[in-house]
Coordinates of C-alpha atoms and ligand atoms in Angstrom, one line a residue:
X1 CA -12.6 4.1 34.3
X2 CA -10.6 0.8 33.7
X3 CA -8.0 1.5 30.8
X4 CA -6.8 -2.2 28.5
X5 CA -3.4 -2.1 27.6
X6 CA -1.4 -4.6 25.3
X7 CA -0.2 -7.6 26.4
X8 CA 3.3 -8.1 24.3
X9 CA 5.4 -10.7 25.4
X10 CA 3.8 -11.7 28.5
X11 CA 3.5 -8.2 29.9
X12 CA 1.1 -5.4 29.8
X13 CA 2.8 -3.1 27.5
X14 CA 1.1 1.0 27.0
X15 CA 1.1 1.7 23.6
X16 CA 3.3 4.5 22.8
X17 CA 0.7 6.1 20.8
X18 CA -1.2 6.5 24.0
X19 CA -4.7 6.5 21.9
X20 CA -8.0 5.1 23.3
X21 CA -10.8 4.1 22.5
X22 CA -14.2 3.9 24.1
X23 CA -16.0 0.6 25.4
X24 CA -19.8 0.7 26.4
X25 CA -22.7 -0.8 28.1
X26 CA -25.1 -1.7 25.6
X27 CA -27.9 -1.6 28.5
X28 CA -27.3 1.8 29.6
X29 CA -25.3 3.1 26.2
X30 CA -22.7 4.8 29.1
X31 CA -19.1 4.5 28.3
X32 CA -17.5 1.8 30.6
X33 CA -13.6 1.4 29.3
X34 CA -10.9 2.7 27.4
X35 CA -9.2 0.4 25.2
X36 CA -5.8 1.0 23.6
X37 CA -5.3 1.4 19.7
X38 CA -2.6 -0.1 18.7
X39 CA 0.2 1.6 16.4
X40 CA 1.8 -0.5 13.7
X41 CA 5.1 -1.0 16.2
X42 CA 3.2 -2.4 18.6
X43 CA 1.8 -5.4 15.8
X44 CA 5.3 -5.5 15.2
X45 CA 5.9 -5.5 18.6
X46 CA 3.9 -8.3 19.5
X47 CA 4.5 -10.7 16.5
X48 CA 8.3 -10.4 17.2
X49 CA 7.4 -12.1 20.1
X50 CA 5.2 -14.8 19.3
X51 CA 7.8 -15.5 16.5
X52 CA 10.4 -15.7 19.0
X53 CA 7.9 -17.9 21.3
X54 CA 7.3 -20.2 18.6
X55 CA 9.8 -23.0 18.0
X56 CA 9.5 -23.7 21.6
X57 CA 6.0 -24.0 22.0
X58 CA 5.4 -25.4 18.4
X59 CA 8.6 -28.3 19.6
X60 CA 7.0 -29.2 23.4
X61 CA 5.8 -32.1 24.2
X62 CA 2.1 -32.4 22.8
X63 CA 1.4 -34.1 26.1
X64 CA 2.6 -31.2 28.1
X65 CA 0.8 -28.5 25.2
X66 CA -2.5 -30.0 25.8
X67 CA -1.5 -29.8 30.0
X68 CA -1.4 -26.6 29.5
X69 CA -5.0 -26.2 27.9
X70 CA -6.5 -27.9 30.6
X71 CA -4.6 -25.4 33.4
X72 CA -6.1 -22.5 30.9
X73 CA -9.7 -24.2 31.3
X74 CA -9.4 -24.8 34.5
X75 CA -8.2 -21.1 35.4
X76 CA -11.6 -19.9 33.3
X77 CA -13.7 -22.0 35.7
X78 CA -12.0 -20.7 38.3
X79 CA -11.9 -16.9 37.4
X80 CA -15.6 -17.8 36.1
X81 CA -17.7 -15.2 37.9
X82 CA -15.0 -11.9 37.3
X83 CA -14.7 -13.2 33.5
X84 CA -18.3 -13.6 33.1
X85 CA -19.3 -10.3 34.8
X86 CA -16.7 -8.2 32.6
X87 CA -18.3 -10.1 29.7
X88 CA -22.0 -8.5 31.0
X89 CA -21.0 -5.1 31.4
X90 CA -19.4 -4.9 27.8
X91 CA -22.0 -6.8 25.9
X92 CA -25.3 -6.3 27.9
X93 CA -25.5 -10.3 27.8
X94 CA -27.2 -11.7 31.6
X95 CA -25.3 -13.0 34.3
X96 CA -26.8 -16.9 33.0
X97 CA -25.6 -16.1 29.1
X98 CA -22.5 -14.6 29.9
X99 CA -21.3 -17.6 32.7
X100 CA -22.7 -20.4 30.1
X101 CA -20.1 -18.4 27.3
X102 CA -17.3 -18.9 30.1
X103 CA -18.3 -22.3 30.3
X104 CA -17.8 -22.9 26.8
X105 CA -14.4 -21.1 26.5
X106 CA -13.1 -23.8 29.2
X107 CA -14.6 -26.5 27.0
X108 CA -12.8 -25.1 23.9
X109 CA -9.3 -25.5 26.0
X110 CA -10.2 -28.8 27.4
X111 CA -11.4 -30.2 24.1
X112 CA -8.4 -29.1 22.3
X113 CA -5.8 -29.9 25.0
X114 CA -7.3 -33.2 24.7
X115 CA -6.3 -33.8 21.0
X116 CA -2.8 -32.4 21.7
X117 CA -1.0 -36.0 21.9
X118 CA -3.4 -37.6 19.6
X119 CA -3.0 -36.5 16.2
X120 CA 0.4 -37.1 15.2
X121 CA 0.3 -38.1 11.7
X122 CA -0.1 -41.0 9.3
X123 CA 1.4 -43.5 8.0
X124 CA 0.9 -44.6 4.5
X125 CA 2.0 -47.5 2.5
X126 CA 3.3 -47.1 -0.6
X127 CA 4.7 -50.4 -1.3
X128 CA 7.5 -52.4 -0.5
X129 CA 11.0 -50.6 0.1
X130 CA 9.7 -47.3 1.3
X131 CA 8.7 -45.7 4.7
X132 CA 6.2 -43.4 4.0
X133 CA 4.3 -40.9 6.3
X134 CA 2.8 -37.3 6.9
X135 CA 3.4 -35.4 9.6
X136 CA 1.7 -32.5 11.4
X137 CA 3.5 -29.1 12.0
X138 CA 2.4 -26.0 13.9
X139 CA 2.4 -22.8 11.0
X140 CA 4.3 -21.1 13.6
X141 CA 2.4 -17.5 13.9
X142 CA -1.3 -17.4 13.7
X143 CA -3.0 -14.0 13.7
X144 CA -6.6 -14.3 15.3
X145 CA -9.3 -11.5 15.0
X146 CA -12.7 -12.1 16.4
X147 CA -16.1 -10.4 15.9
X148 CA -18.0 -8.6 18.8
X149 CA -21.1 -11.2 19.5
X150 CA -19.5 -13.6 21.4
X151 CA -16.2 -12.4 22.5
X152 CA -14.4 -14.4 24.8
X153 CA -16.0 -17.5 23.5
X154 CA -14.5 -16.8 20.0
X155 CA -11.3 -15.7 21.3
X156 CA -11.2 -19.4 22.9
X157 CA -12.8 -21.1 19.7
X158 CA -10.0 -19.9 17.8
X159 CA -7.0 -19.7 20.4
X160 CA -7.1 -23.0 22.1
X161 CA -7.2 -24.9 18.4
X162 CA -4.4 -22.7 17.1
X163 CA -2.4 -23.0 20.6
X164 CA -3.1 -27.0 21.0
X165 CA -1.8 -27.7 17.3
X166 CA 1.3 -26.1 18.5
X167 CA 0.8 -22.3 17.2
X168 CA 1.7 -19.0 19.2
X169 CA -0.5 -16.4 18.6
X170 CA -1.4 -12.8 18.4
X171 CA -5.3 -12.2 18.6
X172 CA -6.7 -8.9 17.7
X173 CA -10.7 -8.9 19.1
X174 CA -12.9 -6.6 18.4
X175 CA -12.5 -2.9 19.0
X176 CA -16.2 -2.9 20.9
X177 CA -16.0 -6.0 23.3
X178 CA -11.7 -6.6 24.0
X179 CA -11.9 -6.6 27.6
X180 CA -12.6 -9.6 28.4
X181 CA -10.0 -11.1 25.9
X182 CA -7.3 -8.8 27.6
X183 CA -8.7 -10.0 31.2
X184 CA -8.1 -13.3 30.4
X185 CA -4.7 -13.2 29.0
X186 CA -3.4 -11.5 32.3
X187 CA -4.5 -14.5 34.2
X188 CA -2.9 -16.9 32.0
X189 CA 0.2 -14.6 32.4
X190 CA -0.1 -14.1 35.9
X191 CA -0.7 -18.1 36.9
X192 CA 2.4 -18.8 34.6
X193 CA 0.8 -21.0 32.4
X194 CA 2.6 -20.2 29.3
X195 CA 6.0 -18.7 28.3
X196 CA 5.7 -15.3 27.4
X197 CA 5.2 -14.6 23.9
X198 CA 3.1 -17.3 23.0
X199 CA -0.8 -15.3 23.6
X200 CA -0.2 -11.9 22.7
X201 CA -3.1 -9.5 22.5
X202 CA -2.9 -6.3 19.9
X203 CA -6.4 -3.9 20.4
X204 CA -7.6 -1.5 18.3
X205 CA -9.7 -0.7 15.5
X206 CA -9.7 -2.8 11.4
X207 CA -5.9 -1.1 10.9
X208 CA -4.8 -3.1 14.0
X209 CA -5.8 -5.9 12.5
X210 CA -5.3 -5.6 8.8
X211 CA -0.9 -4.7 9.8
X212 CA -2.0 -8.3 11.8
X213 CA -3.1 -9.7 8.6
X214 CA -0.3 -8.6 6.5
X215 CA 2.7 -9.2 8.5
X216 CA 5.3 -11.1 7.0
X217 CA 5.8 -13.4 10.1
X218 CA 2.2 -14.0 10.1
X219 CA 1.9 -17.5 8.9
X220 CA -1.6 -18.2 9.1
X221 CA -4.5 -16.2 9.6
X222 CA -8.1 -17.1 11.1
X223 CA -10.9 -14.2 10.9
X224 CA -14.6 -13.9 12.2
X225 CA -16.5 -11.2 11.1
X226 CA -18.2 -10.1 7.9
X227 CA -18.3 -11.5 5.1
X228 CA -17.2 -7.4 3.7
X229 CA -14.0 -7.5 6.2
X230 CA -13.7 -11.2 5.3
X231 CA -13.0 -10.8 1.8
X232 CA -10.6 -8.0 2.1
X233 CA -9.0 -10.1 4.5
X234 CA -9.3 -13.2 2.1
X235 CA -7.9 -10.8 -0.7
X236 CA -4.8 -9.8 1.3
X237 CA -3.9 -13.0 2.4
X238 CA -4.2 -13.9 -1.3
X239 CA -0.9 -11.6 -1.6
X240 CA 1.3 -13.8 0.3
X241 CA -0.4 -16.7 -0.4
X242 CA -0.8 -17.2 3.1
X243 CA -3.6 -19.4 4.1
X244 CA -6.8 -18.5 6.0
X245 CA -9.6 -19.2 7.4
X246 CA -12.9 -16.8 7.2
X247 CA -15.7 -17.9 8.9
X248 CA -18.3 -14.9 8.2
X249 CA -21.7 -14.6 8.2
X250 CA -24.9 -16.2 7.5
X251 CA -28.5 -16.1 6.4
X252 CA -29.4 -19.4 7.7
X253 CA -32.7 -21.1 6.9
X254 CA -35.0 -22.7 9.1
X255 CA -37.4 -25.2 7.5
X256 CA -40.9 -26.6 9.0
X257 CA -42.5 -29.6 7.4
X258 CA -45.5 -30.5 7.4
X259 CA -44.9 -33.2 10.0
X260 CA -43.3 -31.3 12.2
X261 CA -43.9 -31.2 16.0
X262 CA -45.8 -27.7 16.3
X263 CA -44.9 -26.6 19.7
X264 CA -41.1 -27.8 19.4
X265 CA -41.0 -26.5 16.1
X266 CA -42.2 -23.0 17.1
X267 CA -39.9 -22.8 20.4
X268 CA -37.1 -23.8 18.1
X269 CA -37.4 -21.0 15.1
X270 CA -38.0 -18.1 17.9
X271 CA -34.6 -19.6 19.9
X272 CA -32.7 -19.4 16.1
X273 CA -33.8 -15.8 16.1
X274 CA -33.7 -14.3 18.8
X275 CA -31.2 -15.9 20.9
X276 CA -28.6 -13.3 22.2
X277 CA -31.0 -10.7 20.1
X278 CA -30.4 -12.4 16.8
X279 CA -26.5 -11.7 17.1
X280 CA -25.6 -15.0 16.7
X281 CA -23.8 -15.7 13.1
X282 CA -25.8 -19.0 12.5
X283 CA -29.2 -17.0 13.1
X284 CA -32.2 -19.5 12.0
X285 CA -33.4 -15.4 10.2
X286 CA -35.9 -17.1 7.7
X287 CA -38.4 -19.4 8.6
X288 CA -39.8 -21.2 5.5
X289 CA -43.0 -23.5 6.5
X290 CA -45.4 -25.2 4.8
X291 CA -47.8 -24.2 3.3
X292 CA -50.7 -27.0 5.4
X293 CA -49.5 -25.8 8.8
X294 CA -48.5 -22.1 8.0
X295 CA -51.4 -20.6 9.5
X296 CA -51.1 -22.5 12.9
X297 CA -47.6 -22.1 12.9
X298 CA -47.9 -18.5 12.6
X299 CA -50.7 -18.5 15.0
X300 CA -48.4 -20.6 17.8
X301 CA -44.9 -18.1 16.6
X302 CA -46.9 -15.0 17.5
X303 CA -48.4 -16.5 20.8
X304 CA -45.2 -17.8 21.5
X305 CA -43.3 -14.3 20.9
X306 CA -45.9 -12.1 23.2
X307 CA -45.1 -14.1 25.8
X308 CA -41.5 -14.4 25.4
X309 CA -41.7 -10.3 25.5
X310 CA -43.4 -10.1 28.8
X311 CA -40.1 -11.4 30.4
X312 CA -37.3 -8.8 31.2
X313 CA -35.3 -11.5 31.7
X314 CA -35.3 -12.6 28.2
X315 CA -34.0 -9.3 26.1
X316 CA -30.7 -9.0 25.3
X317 CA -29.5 -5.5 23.7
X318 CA -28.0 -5.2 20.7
X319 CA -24.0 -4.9 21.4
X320 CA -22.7 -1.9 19.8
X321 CA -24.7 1.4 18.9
X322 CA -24.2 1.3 15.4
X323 CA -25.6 -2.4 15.0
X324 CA -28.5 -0.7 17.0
X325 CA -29.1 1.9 14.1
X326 CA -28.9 -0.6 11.7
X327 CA -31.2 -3.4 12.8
X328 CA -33.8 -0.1 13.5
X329 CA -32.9 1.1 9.8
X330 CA -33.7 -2.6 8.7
X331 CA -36.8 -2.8 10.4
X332 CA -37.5 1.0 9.2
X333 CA -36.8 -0.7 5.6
X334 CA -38.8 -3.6 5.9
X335 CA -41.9 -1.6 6.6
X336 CA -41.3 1.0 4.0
X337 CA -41.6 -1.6 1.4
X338 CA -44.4 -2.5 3.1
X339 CA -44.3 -6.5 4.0
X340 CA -46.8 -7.3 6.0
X341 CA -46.0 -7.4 9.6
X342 CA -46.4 -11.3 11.4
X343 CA -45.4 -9.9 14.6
X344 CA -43.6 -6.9 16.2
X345 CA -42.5 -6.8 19.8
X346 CA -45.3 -4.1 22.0
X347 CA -43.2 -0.8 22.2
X348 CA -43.7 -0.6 25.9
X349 CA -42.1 -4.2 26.4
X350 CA -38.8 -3.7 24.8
X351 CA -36.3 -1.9 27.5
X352 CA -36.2 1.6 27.0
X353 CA -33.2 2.6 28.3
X354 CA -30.1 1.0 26.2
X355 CA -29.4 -0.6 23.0
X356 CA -32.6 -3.1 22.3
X357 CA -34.4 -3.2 19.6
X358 CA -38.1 -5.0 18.9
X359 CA -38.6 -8.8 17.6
X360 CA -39.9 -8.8 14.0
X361 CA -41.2 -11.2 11.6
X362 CA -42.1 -10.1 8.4
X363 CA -44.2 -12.0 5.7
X364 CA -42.8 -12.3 2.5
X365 CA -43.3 -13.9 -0.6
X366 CA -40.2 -13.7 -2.7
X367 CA -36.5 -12.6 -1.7
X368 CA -37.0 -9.4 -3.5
X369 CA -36.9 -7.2 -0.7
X370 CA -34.1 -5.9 2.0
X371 CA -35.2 -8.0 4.9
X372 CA -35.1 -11.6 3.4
X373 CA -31.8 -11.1 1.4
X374 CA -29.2 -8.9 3.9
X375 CA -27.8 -10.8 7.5
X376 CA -29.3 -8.1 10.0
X377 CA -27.7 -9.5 12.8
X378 CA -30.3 -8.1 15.1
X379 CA -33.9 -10.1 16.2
X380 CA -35.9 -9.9 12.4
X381 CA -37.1 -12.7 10.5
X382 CA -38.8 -13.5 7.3
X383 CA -41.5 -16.2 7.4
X384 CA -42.6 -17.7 3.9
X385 CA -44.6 -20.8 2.7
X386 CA -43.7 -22.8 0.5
X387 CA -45.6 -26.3 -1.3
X388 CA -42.9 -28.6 -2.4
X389 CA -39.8 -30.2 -1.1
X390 CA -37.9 -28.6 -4.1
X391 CA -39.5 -25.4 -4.0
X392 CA -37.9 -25.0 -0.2
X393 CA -34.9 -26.6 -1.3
X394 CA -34.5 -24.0 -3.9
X395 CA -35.5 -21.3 -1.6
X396 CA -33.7 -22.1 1.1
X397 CA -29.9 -22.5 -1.5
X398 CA -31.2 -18.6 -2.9
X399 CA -28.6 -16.8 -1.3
X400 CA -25.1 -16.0 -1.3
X401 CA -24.5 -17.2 2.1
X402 CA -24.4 -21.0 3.6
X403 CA -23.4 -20.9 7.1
X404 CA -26.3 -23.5 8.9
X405 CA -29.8 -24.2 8.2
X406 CA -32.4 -25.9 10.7
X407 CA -35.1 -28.7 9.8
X408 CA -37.8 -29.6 11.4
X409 CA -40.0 -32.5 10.6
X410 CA -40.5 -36.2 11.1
X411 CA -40.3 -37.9 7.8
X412 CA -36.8 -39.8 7.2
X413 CA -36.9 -38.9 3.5
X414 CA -37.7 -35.6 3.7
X415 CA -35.1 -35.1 6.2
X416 CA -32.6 -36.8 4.1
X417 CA -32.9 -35.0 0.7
X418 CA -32.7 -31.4 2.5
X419 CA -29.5 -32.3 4.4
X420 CA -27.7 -33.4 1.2
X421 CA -29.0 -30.8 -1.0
X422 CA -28.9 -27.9 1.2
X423 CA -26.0 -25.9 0.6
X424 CA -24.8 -24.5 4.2
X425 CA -21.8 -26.4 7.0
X426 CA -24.0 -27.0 9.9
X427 CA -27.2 -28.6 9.5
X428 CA -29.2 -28.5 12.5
X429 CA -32.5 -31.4 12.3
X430 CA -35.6 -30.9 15.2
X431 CA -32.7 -29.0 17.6
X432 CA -31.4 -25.8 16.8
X433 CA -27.8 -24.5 17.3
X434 CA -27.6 -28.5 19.1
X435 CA -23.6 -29.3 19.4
X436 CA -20.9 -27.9 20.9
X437 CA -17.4 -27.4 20.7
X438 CA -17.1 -30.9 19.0
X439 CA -18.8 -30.3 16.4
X440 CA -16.9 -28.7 13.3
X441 CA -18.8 -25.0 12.1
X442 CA -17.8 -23.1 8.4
X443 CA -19.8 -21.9 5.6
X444 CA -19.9 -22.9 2.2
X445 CA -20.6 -19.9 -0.6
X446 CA -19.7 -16.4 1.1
X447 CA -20.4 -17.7 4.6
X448 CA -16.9 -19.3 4.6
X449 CA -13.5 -20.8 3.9
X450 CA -12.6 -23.5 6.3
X451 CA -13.4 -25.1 9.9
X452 CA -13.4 -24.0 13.5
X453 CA -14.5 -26.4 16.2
X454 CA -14.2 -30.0 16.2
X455 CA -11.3 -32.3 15.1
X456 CA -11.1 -30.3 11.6
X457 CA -10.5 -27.3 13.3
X458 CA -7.3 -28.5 14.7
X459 CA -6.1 -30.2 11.5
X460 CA -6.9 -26.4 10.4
X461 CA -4.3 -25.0 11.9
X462 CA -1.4 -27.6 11.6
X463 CA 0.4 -28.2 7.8
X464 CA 0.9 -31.4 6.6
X465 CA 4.5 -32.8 5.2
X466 CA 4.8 -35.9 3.3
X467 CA 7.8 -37.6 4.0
X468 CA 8.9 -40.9 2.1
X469 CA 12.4 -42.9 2.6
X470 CA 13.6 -45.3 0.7
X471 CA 15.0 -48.3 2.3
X472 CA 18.5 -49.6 1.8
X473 CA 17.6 -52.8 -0.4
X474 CA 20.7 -54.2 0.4
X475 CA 20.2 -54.1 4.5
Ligands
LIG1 P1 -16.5 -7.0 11.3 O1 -16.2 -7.7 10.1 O2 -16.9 -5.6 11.3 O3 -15.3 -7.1 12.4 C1 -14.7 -8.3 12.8 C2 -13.3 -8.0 13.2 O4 -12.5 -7.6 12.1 C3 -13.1 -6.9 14.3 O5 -12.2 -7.3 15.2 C4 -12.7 -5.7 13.4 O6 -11.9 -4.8 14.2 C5 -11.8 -6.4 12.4 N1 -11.5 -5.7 11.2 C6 -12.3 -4.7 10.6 N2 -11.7 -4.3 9.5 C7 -10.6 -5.1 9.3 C8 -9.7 -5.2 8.2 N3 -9.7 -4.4 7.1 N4 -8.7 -6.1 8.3 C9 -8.6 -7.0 9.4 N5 -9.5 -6.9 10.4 C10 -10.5 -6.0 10.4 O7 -17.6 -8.0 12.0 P2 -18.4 -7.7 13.4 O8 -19.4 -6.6 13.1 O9 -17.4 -7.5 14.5 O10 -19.1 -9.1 13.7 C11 -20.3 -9.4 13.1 C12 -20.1 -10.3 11.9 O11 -19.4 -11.5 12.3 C13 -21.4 -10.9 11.4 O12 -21.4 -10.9 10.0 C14 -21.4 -12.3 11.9 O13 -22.2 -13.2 11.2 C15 -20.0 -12.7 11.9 N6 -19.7 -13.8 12.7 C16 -19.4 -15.0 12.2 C17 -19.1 -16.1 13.0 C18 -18.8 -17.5 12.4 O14 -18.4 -18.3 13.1 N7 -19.1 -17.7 11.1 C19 -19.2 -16.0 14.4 C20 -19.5 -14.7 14.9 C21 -19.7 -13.6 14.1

């Protein structure tokens, strides 16, 4: 069985704790790695490095930082197929989900190395007599620990912004899916790409990364996960002061008006669902639709849904074993408090063998109950009418989370008022999860502190410093 060492330094290091971990396949639940646990000397270990690593990298030439992005993006295309079919084994994702999660990890690099010589700073005028400007510097460290869903994409979202803006980093992925993280570093290392010690790779379990989060040489910090991890993450940064981005979880909304296109409508709510078996942080989870089309709506969801379960090739598992428990405990839940059941995938549909779990919707009427109010991460919705533009406002704002929210509908005002009064980052209008790496993603409430994707991303991980020098008058 393949074992995943460190990678301090630009070498594959064995921990001397010589502690593993297992790594599974979701689609069989058989053990398929072992994956070091870091001690706290190897953290040490491998932020020595990257601070060592640093004022090179962070002092290059942006031009020949963001040459190297491209060479990392180009070395994922290349490596696409071995990358993407680690990726399946460890996540259960198909050979078409996995390769297009490979194609946006090269897209994160390429967009990022693209910004590299762009972004220099600003000038500002303050008047006569003065040269004023900001410039933009690298933090110097960033620690970067990623969530299970997506891993190598989110290893990429984070990395290439951090790297790009002139950062070294250490990244700490998930315990449950770190293979393909570590996989991907060795190539980098092995085609020479960067100087060693500016990717370094710590795995291991929340200790790993919480000695990551409070190192001293840790400048900045940028988390996806939980919103639970996030804010004792949040709170420890708080300590030092040092800043941080969260970008946590979500109970996104997914609106139908009246106007909406039926069919497009329909195909769009199950895709915010259900895609990649509802692990996907901006999850469209409840579907709030009025109350003129309701009925055909749920008429065309259910259709739509038995279908959808007749093909093998669209059922993804559910990534880790204890996720499994607790989307079945959810659904359990759900139908103990007895909401009335819209639709529940046929038992002898959903995969047996493996981690998979059935596609829910539940009918509710208020948020008083453990479906509508908790992420589940897993393939359950909520469906709910509602009468007035303000009553769905109101429903779709009661919530501690704000990640993304979907519309769907025709009529310009309509369209307008929810996107402005919504409180979530992303708002997603007749196209669900549209965008890519361009386009900036955070949450507002619990969902979030800060931006990753897009141009703000970037500016995320650089500080600014005003600068202002007076002129000699008598020049
Ligand atoms: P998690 O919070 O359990 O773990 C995330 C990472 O944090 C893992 O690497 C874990 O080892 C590490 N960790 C655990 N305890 C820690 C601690 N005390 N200090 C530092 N690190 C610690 O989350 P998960 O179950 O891996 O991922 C699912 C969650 O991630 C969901 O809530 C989902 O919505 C969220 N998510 C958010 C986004 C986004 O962009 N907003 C993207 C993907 C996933």
């Amino acid at each position: 069985m393949q074992k995943y060492h460190l990678l301090i330094n630009g070498q594959q290091k064995r921990s001397a704790g010589e502690s593993f971990f297992p790594a599974f396949d979701p689609t069989k639940g058989e053990q398929v790695h072992l994956i070091t646990q870091s001690t706290p000397d190897d953290v040490n270990n491998a932020v020595a490095a990257a601070k060592r690593a640093a004022a090179a990298w962070g002092q290059l030439r942006p031009l020949f930082r963001g040459r190297a992005m491209h060479a990392i993006a180009q070395l994922i295309r290349t490596n696409k197929a071995h990358l993407s079919s680690i990726e399946s084994l460890n996540t259960g994702k198909t050979k078409g989900a996995a390769d297009r999660e490979m194609d946006i990890a090269a897209e994160y690099f390429e967009f990022f190395g693209n910004l590299t010589s762009q972004r220099g700073g600003e000038l500002i005028d303050i008047g006569d007599g003065y040269h004023c400007f900001n410039q933009h510097e690298p933090y110097g460290v960033v620690g970067i620990i990623t969530p299970w869903n997506l891993p190598l994409n989110q290893f990429a979202r984070s990395a290439a912004a951090a790297l790009a803006a002139g950062n070294t980093v250490v990244v700490k992925p998930s315990e449950h899916t770190s293979a393909s993280t570590v996989e991907l570093v060795t190539l980098i290392f092995q085609a020479d790409i960067v100087a060693p010690g500016v990717i370094n790779v710590v795995t291991g379990d929340g200790k790993t990364g919480s000695a990551l989060v409070g190192h001293p040489d840790v400048a900045k910090v940028s988390f996806t996960g939980s919103v639970q991890t996030g804010k004792s993450v949040g709170a420890l940064c708080a300590g030092s002061v040092k800043p941080v981005t969260l970008e946590l979880g979500g109970k996104s909304p997914n609106i139908v008006l009246a106007d909406a296109d039926l069919d497009r409508a329909v195909q769009g709510c199950i895709k915010g669902f259900v895609s990649n078996a509802g692990q996907v942080c901006i999850a469209g989870s409840r579907i709030f639709v009025h109350t003129s089309i309701y009925d055909a709506f749920q008429e065309k969801l259910t259709e739509a849904l038995s279908r959808l379960d007749q093909s093998r090739e669209s059922w993804a598992p559910i990534i880790t074993r204890q996720q499994y428990q607790k989307v079945l405990n959810f659904i359990a839940a759900g139908e103990k408090e007895n909401l009335p059941l819209v639709y529940r995938s046929d038992a002898s549909l959903v995969p047996q063998q493996g981690w998979f779990v059935p596609r829910v919707v539940f009918a509710v009427t208020d948020e008083d109950n453990c479906i509508s109010s908790n992420e589940i991460f897993g393939s359950v919705a909520v469906l709910r009418k509602f009468e007035s533009l303000q009553e769905c406002i109101a429903l779709a704002n009661n919530t501690n989370f704000g990640l993304a929210a979907g519309v769907w509908g025709r009529d310009i005002s309509s369209i307008h008022q929810l996107v402005s009064r919504i409180e979530a980052g992303q708002i997603f209008v007749n196209d669900y999860f549209a965008g890519g790496v361009e386009n900036p993603l955070g949450g507002y409430k619990e969902s979030g502190i800060g931006k990753e994707k897009g141009i703000q991303a970037y500016l995320n991980y650089q500080r600014s410093k005003n600068v202002v020098i007076a002129l000699d008058p008598a020049q």
